PDB file of C-alpha atoms in Angstrom:
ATOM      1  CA  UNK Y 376     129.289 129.723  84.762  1.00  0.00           C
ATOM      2  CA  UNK Y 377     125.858 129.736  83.145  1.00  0.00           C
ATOM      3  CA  UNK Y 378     123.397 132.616  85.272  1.00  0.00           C
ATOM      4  CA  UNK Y 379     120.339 130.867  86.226  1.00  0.00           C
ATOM      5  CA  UNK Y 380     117.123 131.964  84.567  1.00  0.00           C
ATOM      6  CA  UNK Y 381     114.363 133.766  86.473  1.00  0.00           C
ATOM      7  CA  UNK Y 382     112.173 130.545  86.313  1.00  0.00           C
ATOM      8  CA  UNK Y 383     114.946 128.313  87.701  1.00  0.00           C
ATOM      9  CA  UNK Y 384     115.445 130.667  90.465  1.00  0.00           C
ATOM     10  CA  UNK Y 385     111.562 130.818  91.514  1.00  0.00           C
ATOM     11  CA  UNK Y 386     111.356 126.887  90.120  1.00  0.00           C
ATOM     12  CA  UNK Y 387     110.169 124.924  94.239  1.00  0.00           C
ATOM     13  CA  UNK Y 388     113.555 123.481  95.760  1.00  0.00           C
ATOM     14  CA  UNK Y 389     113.351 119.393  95.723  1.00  0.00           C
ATOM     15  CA  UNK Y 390     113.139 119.532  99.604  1.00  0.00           C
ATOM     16  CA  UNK Y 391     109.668 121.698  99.718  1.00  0.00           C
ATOM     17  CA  UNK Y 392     106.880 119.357 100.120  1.00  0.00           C
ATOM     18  CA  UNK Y 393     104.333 119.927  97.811  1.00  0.00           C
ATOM     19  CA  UNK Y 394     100.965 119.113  97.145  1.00  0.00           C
ATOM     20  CA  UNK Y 395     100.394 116.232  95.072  1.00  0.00           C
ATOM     21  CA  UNK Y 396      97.746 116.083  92.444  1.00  0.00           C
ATOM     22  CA  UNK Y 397      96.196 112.831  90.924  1.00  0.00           C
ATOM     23  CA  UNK Y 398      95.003 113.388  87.039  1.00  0.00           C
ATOM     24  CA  UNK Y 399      93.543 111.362  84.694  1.00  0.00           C
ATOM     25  CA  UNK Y 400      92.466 112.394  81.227  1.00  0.00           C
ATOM     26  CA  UNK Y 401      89.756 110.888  78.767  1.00  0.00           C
ATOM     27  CA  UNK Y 402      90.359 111.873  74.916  1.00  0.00           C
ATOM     28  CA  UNK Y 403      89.074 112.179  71.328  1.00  0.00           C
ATOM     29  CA  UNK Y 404      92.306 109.344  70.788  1.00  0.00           C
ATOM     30  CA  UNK Y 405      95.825 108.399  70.971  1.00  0.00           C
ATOM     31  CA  UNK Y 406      97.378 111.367  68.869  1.00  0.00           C
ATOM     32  CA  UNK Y 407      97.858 114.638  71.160  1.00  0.00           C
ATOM     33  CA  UNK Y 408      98.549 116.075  67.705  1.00  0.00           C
ATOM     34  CA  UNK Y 409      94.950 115.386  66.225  1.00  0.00           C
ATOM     35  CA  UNK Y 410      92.664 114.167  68.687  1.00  0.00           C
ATOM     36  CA  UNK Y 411      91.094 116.762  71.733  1.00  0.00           C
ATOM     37  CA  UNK Y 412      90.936 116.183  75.266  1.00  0.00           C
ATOM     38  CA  UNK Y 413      87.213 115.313  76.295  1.00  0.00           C
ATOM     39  CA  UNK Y 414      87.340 115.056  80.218  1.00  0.00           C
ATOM     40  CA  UNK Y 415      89.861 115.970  82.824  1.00  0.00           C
ATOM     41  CA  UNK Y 416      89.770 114.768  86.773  1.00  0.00           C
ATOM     42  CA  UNK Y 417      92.186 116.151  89.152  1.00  0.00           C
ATOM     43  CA  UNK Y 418      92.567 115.522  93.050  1.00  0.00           C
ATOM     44  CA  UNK Y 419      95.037 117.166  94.852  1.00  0.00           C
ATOM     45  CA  UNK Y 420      96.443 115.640  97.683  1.00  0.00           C
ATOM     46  CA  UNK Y 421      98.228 116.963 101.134  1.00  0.00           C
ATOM     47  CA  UNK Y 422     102.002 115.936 100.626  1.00  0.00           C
ATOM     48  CA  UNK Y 423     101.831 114.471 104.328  1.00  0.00           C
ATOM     49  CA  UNK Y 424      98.718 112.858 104.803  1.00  0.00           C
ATOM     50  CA  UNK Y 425      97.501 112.390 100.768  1.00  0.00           C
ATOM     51  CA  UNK Y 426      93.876 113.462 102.189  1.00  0.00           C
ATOM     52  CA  UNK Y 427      91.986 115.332  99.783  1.00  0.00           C
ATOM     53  CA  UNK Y 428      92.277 119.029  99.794  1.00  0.00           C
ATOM     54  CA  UNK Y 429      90.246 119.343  96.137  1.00  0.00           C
ATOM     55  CA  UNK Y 430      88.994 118.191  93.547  1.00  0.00           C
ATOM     56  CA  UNK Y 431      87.818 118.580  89.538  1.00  0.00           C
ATOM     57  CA  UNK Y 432      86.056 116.923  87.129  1.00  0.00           C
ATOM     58  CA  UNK Y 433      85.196 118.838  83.887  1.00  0.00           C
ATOM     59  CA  UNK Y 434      84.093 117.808  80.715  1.00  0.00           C
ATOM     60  CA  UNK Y 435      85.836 119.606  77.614  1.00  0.00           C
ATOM     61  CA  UNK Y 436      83.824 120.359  74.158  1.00  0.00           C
ATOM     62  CA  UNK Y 437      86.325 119.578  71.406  1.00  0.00           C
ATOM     63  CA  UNK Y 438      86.662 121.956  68.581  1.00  0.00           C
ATOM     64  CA  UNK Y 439      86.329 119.357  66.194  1.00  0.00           C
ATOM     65  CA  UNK Y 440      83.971 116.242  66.970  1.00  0.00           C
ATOM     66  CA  UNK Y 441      84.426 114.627  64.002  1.00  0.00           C
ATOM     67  CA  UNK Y 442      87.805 113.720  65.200  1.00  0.00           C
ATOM     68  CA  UNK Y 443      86.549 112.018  68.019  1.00  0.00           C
ATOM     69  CA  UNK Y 444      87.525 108.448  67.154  1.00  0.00           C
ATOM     70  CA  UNK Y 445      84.906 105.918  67.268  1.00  0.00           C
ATOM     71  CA  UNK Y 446      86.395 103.687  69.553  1.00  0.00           C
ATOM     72  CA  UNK Y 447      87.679 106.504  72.317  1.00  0.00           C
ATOM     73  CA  UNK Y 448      83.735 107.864  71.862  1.00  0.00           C
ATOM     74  CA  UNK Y 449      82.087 104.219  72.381  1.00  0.00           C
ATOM     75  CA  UNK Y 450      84.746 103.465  75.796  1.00  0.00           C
ATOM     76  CA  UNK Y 451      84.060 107.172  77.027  1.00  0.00           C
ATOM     77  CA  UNK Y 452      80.021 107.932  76.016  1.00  0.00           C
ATOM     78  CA  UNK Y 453      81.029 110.660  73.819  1.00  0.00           C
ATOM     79  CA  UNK Y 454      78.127 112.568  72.198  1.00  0.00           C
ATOM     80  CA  UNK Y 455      78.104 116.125  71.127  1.00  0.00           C
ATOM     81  CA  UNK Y 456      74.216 115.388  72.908  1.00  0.00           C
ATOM     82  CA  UNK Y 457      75.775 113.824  76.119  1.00  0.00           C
ATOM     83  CA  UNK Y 458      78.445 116.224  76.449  1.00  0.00           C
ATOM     84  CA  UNK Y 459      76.180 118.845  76.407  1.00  0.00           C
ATOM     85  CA  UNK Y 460      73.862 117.568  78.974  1.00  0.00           C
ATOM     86  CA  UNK Y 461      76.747 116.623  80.988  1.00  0.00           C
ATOM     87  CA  UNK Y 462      78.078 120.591  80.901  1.00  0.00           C
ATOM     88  CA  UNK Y 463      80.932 120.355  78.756  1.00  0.00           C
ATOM     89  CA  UNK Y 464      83.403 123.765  78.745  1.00  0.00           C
ATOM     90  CA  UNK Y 465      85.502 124.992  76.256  1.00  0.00           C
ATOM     91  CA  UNK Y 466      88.976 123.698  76.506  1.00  0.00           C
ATOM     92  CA  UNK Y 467      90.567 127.004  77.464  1.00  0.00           C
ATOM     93  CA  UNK Y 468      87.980 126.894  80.855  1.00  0.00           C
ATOM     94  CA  UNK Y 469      88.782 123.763  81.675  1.00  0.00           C
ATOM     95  CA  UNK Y 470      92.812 124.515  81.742  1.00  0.00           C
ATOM     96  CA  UNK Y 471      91.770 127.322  83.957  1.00  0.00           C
ATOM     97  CA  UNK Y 472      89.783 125.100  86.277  1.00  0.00           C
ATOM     98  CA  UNK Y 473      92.789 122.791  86.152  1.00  0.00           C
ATOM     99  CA  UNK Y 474      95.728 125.511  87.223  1.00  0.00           C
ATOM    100  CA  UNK Y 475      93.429 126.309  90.299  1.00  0.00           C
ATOM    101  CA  UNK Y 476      93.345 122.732  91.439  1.00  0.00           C
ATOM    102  CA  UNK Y 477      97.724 122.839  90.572  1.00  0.00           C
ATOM    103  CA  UNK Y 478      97.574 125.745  92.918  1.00  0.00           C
ATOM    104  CA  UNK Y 479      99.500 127.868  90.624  1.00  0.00           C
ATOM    105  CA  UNK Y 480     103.288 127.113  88.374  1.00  0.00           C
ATOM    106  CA  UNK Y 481     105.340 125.054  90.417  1.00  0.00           C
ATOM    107  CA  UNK Y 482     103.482 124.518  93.471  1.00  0.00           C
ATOM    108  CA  UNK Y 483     102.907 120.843  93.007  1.00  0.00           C
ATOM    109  CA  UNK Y 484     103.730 117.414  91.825  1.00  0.00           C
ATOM    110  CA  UNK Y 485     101.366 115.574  89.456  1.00  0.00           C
ATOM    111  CA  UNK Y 486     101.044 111.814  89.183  1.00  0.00           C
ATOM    112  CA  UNK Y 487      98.915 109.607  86.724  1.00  0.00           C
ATOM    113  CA  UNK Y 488      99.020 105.708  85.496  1.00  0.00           C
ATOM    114  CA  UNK Y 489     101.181 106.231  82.090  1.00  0.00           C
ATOM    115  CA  UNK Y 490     101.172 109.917  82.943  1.00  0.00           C
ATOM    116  CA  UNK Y 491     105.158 110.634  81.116  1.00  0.00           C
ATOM    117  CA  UNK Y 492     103.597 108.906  78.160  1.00  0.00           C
ATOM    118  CA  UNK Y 493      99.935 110.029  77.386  1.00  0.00           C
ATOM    119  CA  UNK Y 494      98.430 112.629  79.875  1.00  0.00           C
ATOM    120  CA  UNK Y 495     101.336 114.657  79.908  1.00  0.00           C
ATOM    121  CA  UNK Y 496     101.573 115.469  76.553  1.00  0.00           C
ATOM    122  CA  UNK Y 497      98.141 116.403  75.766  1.00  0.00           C
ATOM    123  CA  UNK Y 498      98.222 118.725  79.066  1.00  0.00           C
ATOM    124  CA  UNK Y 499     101.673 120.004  77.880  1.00  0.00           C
ATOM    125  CA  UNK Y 500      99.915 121.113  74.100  1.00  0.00           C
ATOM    126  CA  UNK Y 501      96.661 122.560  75.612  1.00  0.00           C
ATOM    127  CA  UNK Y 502      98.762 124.946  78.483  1.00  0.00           C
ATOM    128  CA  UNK Y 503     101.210 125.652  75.864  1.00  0.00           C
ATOM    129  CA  UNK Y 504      98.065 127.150  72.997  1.00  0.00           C
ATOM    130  CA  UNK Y 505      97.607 128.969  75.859  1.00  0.00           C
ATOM    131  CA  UNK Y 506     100.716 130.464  76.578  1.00  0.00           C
ATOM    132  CA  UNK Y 507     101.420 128.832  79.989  1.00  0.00           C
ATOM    133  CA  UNK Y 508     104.020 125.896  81.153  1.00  0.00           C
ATOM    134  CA  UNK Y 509     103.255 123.337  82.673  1.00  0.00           C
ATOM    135  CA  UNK Y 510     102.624 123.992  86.618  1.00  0.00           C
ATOM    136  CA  UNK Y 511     103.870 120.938  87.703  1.00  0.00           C
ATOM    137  CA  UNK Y 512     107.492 120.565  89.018  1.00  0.00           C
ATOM    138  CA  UNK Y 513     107.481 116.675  88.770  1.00  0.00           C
ATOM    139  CA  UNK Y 514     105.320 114.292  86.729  1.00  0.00           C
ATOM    140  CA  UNK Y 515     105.222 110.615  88.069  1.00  0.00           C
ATOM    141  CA  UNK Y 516     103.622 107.962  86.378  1.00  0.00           C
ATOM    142  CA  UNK Y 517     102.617 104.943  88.879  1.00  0.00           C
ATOM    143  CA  UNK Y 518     102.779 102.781  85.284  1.00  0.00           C
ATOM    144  CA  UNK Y 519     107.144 102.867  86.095  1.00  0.00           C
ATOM    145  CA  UNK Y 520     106.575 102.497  89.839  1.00  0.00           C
ATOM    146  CA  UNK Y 521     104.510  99.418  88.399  1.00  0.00           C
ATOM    147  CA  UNK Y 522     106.939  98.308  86.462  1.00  0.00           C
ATOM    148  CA  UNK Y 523     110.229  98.848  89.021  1.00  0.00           C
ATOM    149  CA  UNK Y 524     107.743  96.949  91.792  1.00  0.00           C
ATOM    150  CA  UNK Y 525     108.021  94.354  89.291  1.00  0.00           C
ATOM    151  CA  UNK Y 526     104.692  93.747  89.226  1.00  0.00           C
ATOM    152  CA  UNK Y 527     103.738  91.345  86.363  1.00  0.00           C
ATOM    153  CA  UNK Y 528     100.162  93.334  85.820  1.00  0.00           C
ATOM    154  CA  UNK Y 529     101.423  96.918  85.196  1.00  0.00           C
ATOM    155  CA  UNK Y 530      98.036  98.108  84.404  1.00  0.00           C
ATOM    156  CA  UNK Y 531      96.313 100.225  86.629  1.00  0.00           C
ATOM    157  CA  UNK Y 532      93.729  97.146  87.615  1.00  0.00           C
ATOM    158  CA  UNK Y 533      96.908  95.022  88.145  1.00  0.00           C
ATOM    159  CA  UNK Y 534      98.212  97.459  90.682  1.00  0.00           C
ATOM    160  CA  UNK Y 535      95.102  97.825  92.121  1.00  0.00           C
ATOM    161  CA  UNK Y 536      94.909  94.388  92.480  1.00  0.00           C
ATOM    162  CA  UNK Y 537      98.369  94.083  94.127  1.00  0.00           C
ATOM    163  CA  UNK Y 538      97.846  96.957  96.503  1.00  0.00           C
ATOM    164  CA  UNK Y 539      94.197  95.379  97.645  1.00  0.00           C
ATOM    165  CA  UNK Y 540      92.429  98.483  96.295  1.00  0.00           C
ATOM    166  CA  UNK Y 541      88.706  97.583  94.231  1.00  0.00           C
ATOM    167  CA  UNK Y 542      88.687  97.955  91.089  1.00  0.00           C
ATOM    168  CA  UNK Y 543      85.536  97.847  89.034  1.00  0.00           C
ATOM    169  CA  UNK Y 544      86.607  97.379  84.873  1.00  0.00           C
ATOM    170  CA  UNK Y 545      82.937  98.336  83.913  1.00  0.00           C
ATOM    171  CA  UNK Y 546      84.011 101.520  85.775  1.00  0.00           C
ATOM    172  CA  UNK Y 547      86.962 102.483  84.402  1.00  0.00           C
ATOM    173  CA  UNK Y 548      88.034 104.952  81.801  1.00  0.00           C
ATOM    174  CA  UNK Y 549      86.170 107.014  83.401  1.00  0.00           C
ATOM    175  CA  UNK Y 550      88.293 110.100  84.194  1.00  0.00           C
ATOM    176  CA  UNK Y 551      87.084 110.606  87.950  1.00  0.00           C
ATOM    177  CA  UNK Y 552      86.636 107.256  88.401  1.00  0.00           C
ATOM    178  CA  UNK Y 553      90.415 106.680  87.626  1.00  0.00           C
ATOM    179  CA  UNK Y 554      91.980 109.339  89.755  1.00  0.00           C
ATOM    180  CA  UNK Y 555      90.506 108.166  92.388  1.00  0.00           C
ATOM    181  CA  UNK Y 556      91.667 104.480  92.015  1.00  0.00           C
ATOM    182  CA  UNK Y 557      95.564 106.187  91.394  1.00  0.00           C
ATOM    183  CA  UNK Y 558      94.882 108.199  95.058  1.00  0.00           C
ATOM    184  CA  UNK Y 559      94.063 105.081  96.555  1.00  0.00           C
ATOM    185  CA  UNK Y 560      97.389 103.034  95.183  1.00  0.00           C
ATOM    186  CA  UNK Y 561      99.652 106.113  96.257  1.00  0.00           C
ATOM    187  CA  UNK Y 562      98.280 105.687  99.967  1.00  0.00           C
ATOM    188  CA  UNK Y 563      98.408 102.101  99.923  1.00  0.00           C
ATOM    189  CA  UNK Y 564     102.053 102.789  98.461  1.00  0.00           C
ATOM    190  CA  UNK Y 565     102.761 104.833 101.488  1.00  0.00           C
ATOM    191  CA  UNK Y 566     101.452 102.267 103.822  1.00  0.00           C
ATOM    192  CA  UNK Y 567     103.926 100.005 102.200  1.00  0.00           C
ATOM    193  CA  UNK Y 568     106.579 102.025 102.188  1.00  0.00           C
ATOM    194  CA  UNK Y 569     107.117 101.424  98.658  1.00  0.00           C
ATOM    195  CA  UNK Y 570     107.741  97.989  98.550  1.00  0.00           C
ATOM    196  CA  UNK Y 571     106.248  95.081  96.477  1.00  0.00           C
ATOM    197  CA  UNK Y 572     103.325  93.768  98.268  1.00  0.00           C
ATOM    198  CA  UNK Y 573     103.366  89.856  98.918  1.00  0.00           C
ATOM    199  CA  UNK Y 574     100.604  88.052  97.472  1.00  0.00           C
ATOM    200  CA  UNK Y 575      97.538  87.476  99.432  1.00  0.00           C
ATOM    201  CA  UNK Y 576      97.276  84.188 101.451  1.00  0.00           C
ATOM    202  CA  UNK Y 577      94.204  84.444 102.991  1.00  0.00           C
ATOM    203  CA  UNK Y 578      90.946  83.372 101.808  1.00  0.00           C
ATOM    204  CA  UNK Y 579      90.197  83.546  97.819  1.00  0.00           C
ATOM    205  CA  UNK Y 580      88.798  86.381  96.842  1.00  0.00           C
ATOM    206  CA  UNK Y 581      85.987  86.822  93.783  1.00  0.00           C
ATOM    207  CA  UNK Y 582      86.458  88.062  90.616  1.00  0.00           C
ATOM    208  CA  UNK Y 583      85.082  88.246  87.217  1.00  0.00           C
ATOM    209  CA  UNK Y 584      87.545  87.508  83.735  1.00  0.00           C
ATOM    210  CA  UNK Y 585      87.687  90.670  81.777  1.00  0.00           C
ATOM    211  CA  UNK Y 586      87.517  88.643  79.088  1.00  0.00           C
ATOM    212  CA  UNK Y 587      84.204  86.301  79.269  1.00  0.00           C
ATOM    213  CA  UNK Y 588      82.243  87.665  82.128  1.00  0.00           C
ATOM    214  CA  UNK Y 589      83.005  84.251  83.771  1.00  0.00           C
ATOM    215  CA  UNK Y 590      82.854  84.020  87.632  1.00  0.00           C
ATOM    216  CA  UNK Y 591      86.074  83.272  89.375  1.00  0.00           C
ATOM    217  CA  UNK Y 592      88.274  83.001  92.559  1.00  0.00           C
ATOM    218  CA  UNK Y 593      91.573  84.623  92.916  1.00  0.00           C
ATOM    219  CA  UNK Y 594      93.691  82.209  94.577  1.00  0.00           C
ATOM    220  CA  UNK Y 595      96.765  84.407  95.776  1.00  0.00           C
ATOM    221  CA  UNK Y 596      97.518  85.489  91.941  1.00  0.00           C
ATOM    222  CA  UNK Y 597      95.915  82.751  90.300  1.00  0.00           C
ATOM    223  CA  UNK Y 598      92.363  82.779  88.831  1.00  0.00           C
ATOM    224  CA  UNK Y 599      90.514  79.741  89.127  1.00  0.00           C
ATOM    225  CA  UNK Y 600      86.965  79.163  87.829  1.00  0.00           C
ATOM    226  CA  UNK Y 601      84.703  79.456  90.667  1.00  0.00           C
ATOM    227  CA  UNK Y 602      82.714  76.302  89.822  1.00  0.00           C
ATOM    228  CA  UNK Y 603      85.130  74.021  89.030  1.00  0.00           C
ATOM    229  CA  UNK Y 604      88.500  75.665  90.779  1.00  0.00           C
ATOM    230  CA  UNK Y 605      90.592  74.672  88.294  1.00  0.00           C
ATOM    231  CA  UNK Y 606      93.030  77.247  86.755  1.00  0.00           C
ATOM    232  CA  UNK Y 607      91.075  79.404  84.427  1.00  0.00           C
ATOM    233  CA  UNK Y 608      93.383  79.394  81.897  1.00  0.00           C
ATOM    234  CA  UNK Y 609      91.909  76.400  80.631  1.00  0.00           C
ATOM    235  CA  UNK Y 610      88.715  77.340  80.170  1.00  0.00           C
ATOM    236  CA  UNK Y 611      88.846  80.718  79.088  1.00  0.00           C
ATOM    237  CA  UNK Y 612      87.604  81.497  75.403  1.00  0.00           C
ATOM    238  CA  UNK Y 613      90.339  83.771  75.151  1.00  0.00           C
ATOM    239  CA  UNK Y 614      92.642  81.095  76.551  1.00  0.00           C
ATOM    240  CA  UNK Y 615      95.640  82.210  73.919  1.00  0.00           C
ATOM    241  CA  UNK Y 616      96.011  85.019  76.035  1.00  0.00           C
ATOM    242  CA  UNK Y 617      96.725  82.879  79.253  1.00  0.00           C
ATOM    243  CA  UNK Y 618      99.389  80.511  78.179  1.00  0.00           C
ATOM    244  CA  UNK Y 619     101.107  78.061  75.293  1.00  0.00           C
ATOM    245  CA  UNK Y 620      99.181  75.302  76.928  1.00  0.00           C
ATOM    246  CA  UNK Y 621      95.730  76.808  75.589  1.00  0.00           C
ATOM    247  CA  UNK Y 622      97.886  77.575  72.107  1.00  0.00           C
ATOM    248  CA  UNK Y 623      98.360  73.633  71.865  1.00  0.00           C
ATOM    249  CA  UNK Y 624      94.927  72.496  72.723  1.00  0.00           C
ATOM    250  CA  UNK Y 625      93.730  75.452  70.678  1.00  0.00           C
ATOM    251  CA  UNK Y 626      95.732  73.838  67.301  1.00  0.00           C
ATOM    252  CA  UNK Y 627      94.886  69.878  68.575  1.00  0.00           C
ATOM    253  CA  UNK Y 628      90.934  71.174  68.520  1.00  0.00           C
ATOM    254  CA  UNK Y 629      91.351  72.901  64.949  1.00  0.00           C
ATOM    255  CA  UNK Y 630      93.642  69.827  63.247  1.00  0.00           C
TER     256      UNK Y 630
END
């Protein structure tokens, strides 16, 4: 029989409630290996109520700004000039600001849309160049609670959507901004008792097409031009997204 380590034996059993703290991080790019972490929200939430007990915003002053890609600069306002003004810290402050709001090793949960996959590995690097673990016991990612829902928008505006929580897409990927959206599906989660919401039957609700700006009406999960009502799809310049029907009159227009 193996001895357990010291960290196993002070690791939090399963059955202690914990705090639960929403993240959401905004970086230089995909690579955790090159790119820098440039912003870092965190609420953390009472394990029996999910009200607010804290929260963080910081924004982090990369080493290297010319690593910064373009595109993650251009969706997040990155300037070495706007960062400033906005306060930015050196990473290794920031980590510290973000193991207050974790309480601590082990004394929380952690939960973020495609957490397992992006967040957690650039939080993992940045505690570990700092010779700390990660404080977390669990890491959730509401993009697999998504996806076992079976919820055919797994992004975190479809779940929004799903869960009737707003969700402004000239807001988003913005760190705070984020979090805050995740803390509202986990309560609406709660309220549902984790199961797949039906689809709304009451009255049609706006909307606007992420991908022309064009005005429309959610009709239970269908968006319908708001002039016209009839199924966006259709319509839509980006209509090869939407279905094989749009392919077809797509290849009739061109031929």
């Amino acid at each position: 029989m193996i001895a357990p380590s010291l960290n196993d034996a002070l690791r939090p059993r399963p059955s202690e409630p914990r705090p639960i703290v929403c993240l959401d991080l905004e970086t230089g790019g995909l690579n955790p290996e090159f790119h820098e972490i440039l912003s870092i929200a965190a609420i953390r939430l009472d394990p029996h109520t999910l009200e607010e007990q804290a929260r963080l915003l910081v924004h982090v002053a990369p080493e290297r700004p010319d690593r910064v890609d373009a595109k993650a600069a251009q969706i997040n306002g990155y300037s070495v000039e706007e960062w400033a003004r906005r306060g930015a810290v050196p990473l290794v402050e920031a980590m510290r600001q973000l193991w207050r709001i974790f309480g601590g090793l082990w004394k929380c949960d952690a939960i973020g849309h495609n957490a397992a996959a992006f967040d957690a590995l650039f939080l993992v690097r940045a505690f570990a160049a700092f010779n700390q673990p990660a404080p977390w016991v669990l890491m959730m990612d509401s993009l697999c609670l998504a996806k076992a829902m079976g919820l055919r928008d797994c992004s975190l505006r479809g779940m929004c959507r799903a869960f009737s929580v707003p969700f402004d897409p000239k807001a988003a990927h913005d760190a705070l901004y984020d979090t805050e959206r995740v803390c509202e599906v986990l309560r609406s989660v709660r309220r549902a008792d984790g199961r797949r919401p039906a689809a709304p039957t009451d009255k049609d609700r706006p909307g606007v097409c992420e991908h022309c700006e064009a005005a429309l009406v959610w009709r239970g999960r269908v968006p319908l031009d708001a002039a016209t009502l009839k199924p966006h799809r259709d319509t839509c310049p980006h209509a090869e997204k939407w279905s094989k029907y749009a392919k077809r009159q797509a290849a009739e227009v061109e031929g």
